[in-house]
Short mmCIF file of C-alpha atoms in Angstrom, two decimals:
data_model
loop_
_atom_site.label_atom_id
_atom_site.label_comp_id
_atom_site.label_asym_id
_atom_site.label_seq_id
_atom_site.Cartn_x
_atom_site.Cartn_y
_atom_site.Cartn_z
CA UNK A 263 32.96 -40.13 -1.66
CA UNK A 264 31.34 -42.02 1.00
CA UNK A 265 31.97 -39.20 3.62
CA UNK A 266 30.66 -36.77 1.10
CA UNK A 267 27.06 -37.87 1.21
CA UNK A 268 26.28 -37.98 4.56
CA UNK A 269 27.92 -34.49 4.90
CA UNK A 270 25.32 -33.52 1.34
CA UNK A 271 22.36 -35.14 3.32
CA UNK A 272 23.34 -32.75 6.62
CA UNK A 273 23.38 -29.34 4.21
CA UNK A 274 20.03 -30.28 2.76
CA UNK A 275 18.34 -31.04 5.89
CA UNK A 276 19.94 -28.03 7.50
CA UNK A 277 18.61 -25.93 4.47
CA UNK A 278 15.22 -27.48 4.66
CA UNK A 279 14.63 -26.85 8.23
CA UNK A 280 15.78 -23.10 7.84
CA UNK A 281 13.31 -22.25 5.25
CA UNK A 282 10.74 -24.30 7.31
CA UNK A 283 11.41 -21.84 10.04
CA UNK A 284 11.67 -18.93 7.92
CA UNK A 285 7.96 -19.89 7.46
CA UNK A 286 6.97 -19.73 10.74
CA UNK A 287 8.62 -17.00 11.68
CA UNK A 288 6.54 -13.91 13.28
CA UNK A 289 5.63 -11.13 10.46
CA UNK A 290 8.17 -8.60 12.04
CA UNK A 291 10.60 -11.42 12.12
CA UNK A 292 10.05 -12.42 8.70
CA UNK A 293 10.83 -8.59 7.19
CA UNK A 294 13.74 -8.78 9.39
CA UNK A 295 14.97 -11.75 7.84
CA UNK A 296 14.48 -11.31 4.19
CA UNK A 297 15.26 -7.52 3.90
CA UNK A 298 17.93 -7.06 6.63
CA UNK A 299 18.91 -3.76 5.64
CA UNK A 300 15.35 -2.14 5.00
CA UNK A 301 14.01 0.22 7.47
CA UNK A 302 10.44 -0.69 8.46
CA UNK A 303 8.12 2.47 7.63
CA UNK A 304 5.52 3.27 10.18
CA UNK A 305 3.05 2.37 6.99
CA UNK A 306 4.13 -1.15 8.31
CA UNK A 307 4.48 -0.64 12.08
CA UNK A 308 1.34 0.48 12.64
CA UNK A 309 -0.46 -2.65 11.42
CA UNK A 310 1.88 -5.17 13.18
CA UNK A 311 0.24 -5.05 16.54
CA UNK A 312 -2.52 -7.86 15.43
CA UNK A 313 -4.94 -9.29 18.65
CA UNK A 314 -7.37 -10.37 15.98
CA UNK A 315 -8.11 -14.24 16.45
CA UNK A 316 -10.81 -16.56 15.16
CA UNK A 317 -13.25 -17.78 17.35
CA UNK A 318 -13.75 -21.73 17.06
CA UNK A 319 -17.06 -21.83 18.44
CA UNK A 320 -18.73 -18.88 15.98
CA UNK A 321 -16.34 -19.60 13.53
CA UNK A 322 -15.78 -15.69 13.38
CA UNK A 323 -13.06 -13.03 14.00
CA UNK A 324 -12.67 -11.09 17.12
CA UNK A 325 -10.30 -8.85 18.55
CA UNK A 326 -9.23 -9.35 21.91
CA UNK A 327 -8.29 -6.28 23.50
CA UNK A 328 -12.03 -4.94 22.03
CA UNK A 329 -13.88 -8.18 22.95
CA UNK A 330 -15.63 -6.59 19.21
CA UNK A 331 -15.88 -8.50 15.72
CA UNK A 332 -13.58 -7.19 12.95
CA UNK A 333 -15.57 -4.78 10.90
CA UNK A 334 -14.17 -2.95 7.45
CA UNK A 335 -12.55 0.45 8.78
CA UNK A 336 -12.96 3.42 6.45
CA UNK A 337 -9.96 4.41 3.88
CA UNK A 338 -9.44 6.80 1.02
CA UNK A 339 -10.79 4.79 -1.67
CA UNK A 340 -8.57 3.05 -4.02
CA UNK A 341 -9.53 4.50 -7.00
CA UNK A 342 -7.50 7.39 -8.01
CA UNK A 343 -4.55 4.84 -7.90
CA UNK A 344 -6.27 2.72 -10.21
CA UNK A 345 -4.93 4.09 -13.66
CA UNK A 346 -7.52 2.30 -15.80
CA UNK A 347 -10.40 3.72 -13.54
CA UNK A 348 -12.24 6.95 -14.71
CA UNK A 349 -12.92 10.36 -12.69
CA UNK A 350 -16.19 9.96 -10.44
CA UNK A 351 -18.08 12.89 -9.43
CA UNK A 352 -16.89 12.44 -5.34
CA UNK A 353 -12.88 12.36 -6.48
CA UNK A 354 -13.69 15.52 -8.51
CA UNK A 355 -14.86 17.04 -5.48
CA UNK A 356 -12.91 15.65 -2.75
CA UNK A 357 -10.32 17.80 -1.88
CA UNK A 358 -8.38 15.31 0.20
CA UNK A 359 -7.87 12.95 -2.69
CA UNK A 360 -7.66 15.55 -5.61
CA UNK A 361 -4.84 17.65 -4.18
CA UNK A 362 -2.55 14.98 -4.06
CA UNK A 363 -2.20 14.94 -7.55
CA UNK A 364 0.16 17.59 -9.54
CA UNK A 365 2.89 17.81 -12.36
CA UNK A 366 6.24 16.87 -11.63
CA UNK A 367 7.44 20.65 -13.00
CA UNK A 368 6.25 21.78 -9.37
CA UNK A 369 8.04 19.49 -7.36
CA UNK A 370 11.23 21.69 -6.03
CA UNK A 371 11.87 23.44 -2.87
CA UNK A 372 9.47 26.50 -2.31
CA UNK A 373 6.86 24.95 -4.29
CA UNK A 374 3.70 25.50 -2.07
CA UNK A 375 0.93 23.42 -2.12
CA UNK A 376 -2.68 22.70 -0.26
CA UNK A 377 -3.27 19.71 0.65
CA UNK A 378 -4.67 17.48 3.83
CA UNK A 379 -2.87 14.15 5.05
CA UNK A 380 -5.36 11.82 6.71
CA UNK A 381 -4.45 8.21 8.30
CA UNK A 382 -6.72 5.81 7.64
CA UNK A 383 -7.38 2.63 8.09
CA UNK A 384 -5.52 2.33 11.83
CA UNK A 385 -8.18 0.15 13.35
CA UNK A 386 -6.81 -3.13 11.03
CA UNK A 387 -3.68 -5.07 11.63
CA UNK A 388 -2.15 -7.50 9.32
CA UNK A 389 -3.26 -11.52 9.41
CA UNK A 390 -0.14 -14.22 10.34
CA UNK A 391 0.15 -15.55 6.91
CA UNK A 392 -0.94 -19.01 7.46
CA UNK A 393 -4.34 -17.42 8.80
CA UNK A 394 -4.62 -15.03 5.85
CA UNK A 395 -4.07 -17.47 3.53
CA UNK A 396 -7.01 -19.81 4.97
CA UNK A 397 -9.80 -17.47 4.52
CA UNK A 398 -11.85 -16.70 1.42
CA UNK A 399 -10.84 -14.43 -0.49
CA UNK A 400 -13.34 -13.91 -3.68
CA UNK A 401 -15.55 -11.82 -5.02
CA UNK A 402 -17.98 -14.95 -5.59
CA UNK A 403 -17.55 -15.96 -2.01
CA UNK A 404 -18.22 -12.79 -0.48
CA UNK A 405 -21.27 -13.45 1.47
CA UNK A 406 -19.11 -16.14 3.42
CA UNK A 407 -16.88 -13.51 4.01
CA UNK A 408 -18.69 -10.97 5.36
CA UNK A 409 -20.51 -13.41 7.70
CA UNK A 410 -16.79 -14.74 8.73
CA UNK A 411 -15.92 -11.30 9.78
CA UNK A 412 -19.75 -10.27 11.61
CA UNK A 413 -20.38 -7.82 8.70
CA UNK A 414 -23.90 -6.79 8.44
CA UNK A 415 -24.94 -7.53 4.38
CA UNK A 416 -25.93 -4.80 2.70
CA UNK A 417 -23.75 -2.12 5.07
CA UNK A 418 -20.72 -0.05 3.84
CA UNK A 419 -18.54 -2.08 5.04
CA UNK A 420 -19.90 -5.29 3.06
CA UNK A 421 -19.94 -2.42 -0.29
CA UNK A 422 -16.15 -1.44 0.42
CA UNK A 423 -15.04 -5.00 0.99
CA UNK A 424 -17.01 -5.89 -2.62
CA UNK A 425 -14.97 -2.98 -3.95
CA UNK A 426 -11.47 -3.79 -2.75
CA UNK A 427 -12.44 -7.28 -3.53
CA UNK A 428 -13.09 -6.23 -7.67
CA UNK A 429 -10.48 -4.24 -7.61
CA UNK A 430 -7.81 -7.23 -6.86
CA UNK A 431 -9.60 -9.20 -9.60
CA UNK A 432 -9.76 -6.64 -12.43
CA UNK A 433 -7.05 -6.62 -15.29
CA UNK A 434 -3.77 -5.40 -14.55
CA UNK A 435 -2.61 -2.34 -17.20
CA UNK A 436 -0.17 -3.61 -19.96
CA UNK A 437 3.50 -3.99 -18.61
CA UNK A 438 2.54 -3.80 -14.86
CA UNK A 439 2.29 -6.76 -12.25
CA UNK A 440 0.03 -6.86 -9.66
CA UNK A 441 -0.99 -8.64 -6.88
CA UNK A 442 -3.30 -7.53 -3.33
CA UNK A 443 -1.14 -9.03 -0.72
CA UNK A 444 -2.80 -10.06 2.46
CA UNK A 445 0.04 -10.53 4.67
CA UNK A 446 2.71 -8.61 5.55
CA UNK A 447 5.19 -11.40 4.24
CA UNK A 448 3.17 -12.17 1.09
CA UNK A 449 4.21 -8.28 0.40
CA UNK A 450 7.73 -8.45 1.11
CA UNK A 451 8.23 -11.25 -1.55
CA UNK A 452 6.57 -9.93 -4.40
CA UNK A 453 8.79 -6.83 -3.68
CA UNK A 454 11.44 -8.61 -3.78
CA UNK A 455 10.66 -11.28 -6.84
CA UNK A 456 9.88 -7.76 -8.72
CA UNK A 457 13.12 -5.83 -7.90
CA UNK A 458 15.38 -8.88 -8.58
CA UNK A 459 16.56 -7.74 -4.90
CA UNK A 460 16.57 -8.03 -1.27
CA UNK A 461 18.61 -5.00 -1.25
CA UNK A 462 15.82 -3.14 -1.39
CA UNK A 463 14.45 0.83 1.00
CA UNK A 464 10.64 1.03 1.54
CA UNK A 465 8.99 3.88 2.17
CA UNK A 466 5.81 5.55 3.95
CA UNK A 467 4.49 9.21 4.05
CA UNK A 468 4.64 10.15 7.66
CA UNK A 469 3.02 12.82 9.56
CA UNK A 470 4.64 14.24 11.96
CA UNK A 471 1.86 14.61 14.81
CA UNK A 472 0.28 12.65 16.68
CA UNK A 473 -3.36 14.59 16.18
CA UNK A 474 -5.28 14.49 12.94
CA UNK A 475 -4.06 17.93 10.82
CA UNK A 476 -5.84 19.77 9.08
CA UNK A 477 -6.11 21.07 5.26
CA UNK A 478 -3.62 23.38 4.98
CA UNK A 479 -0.62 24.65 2.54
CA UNK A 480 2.60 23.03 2.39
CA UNK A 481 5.85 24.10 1.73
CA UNK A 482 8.84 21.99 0.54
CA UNK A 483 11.97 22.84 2.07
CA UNK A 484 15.31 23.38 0.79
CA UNK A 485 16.83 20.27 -0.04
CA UNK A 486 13.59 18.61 0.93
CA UNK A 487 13.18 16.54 -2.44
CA UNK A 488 15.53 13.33 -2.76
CA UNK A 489 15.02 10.25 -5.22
CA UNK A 490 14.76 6.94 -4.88
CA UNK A 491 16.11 4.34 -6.99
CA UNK A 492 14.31 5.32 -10.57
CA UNK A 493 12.26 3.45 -13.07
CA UNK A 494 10.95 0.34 -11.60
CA UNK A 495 8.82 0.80 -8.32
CA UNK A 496 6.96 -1.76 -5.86
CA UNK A 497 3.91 0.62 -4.80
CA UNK A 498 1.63 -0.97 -2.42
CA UNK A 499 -2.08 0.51 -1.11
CA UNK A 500 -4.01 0.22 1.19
CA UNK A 501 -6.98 -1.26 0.65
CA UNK A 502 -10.46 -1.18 2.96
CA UNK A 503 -11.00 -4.73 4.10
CA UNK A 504 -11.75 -6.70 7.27
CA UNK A 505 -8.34 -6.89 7.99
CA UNK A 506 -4.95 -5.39 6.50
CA UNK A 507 -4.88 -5.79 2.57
CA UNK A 508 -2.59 -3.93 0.26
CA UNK A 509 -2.94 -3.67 -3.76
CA UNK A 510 0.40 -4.21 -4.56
CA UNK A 511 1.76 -3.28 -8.69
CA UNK A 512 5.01 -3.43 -10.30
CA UNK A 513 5.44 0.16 -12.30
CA UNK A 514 7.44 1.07 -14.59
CA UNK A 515 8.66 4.14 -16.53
CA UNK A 516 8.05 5.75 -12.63
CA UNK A 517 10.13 8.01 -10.40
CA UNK A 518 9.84 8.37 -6.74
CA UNK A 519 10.79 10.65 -4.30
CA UNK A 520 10.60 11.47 -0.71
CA UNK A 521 9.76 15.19 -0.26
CA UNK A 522 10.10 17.39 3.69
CA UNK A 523 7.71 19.80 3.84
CA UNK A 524 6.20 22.26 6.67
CA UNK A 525 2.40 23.24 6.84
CA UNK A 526 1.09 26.68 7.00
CA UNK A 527 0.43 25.01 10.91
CA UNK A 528 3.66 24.04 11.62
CA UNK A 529 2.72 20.45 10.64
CA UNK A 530 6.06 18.48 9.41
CA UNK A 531 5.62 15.96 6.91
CA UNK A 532 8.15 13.34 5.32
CA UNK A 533 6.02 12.92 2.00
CA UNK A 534 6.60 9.90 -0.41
CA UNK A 535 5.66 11.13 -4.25
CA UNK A 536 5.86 9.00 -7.44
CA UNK A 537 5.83 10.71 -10.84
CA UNK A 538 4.60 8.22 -13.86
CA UNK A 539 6.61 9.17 -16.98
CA UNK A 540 4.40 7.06 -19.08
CA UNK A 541 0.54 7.84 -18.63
CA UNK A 542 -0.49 6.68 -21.80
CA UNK A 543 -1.94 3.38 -21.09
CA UNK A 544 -4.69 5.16 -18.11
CA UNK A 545 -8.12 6.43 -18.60
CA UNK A 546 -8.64 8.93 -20.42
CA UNK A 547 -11.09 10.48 -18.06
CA UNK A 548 -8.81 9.30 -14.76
CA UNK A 549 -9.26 11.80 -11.96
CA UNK A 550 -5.52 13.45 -12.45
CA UNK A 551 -6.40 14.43 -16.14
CA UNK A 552 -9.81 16.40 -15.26
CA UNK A 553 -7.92 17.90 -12.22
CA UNK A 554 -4.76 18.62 -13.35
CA UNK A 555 -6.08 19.66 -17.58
CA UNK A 556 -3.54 17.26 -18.99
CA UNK A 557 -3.97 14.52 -21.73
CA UNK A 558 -2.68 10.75 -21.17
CA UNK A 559 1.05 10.41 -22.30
CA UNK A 560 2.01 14.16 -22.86
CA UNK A 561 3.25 15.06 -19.27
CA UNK A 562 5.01 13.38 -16.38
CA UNK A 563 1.98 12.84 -13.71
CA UNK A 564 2.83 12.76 -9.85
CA UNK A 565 1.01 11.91 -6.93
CA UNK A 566 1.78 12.14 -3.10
CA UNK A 567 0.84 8.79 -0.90
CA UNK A 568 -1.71 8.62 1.76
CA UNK A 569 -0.17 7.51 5.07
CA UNK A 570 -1.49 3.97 4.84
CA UNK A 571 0.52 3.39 1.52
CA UNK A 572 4.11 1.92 0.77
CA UNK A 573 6.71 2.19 -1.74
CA UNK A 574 9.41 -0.46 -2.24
CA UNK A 575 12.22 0.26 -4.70
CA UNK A 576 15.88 -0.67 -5.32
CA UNK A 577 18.77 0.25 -2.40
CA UNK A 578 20.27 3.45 -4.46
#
């Protein structure tokens, strides 16, 4: 008994100082560690690179390699992925958000479809945690914010931060969780608290080119449409922001699929699509019932996912 303490005491402090340093670990680290066997989609990648630093003496961000202040870069707007949010006149006419919408009955190889892919949002990288979790982040504390970050009041930017900024703070929809995750490893663990797993694949539309494409039809190819696990999904946006933020919900009653398709261009794209089963709980005026003539909770509604977007679900 008396060598079994001391040995208890050594496991402890040996388990302590590994989740200490789990802490501390660098974001790409961090993924590493808690989802070992998850591919890293380029969704992720892309925002890794981070030079942004805050400047002691102006109290404000900058980013090194520019020498510039962090301003909000522009995004497709949240909104259409907002199921409680209803149609505006720009999403009914926007042809870059309203094609990605369409009934799961067309999802098969052959089906053709026009549509434009757009990356967004490139110019932000994710925060370190620790520094993410030290700044303001309210709607009632914007103005320190935006002066934090060099945004001029009044600009787009300071309008699409207020936006993204709502949006976080609004009601989730009954028998979803949400949460707008402003780190890359505040992400990984509410995909993983949500899943019950760290056996988890996460997933990115990616476009393969490296210039912007234009609108243009798409065709899936034959045995381009596989699932992923089914039911319960971790689907996290992009949001527009100073730096990276994702809206991050638990869905349910959801299946998701990655879909290869080739562009009337020759554009290649590995598409991520989710397909909500249950629909009934959205607005009735959301942006996929105008454009695609449906009514909530009569017909399986699917949407493909901007570049910028992420989809977590269970290891099949």
């Amino acid at each position: 008994m008396d060598s079994f303490i001391p040995l208890l005491c050594s496991l402890l402090i040996g388990v302590i100082a590994s989740n200490a340093a789990l802490l501390l670990l660098p974001a790409q680290a961090y993924w590493h560690t808690v989802l070992p066997n998850t591919h890293m989609p380029t969704a992720i990648t892309d925002l890794l690179s981070s030079d942004t630093i805050k400047d002691s003496k102006t109290d404000t961000y900058v980013n090194i390699g520019k020498g510039t202040t962090v301003g909000a870069a522009q995004a497709i707007v949240l909104g259409p992925f907002v199921y409680k949010s209803a149609a505006t006149e720009k999403q009914l006419h926007d042809n870059r958000q309203s094609n990605f919408f369409f009934l799961e009955q067309d999802l098969h190889p052959g089906s053709r479809m026009n549509m434009q892919f757009e990356k967004t949002n490139a110019t932000v990288k994710f925060l370190a945690r620790s520094e993410a979790e030290s700044i303001l982040f309210s709607s009632k504390k914007l103005p320190e914010i935006i002066s934090q970050f060099s945004v001029q009041p009044g600009s787009d930017e300071e309008e699409a931060m207020k936006e993204t900024l709502r949006e976080c703070e609004d009601p989730v929809l009954k028998g979803e969780k949400k949460m707008c995750a402003t780190s890359l490893e505040s992400m990984v663990d509410f995909a993983v608290a949500n899943l019950g797993t760290r056996n988890v694949e996460a997933v990115s539309t990616t476009v393969h080119s490296k210039d912007e494409t234009p609108k243009q039809e798409y065709t899936i190819v034959a045995s381009g449409v596989k699932n992923l696990a089914q039911d319960e999904l971790v689907a996290c946006h992009q949001q527009t922001y100073a730096y990276a933020v994702f809206y991050c919900h638990l869905t349910k009653s959801t299946k998701g699929y990655t879909v290869k398709m080739t562009g009337k261009h020759g554009t290649v794209v590995d598409a991520v699509a989710v397909c909500h089963a249950n629909t009934s709980a959205w607005n009735p005026n959301h942006v996929a019932f105008k454009l695609l003539n449906v009514k909530p909770g009569t017909v399986p509604v699917c949407h493909f996912l901007p570049q910028d977007h992420v989809v977590f679900s269970r290891n099949n």
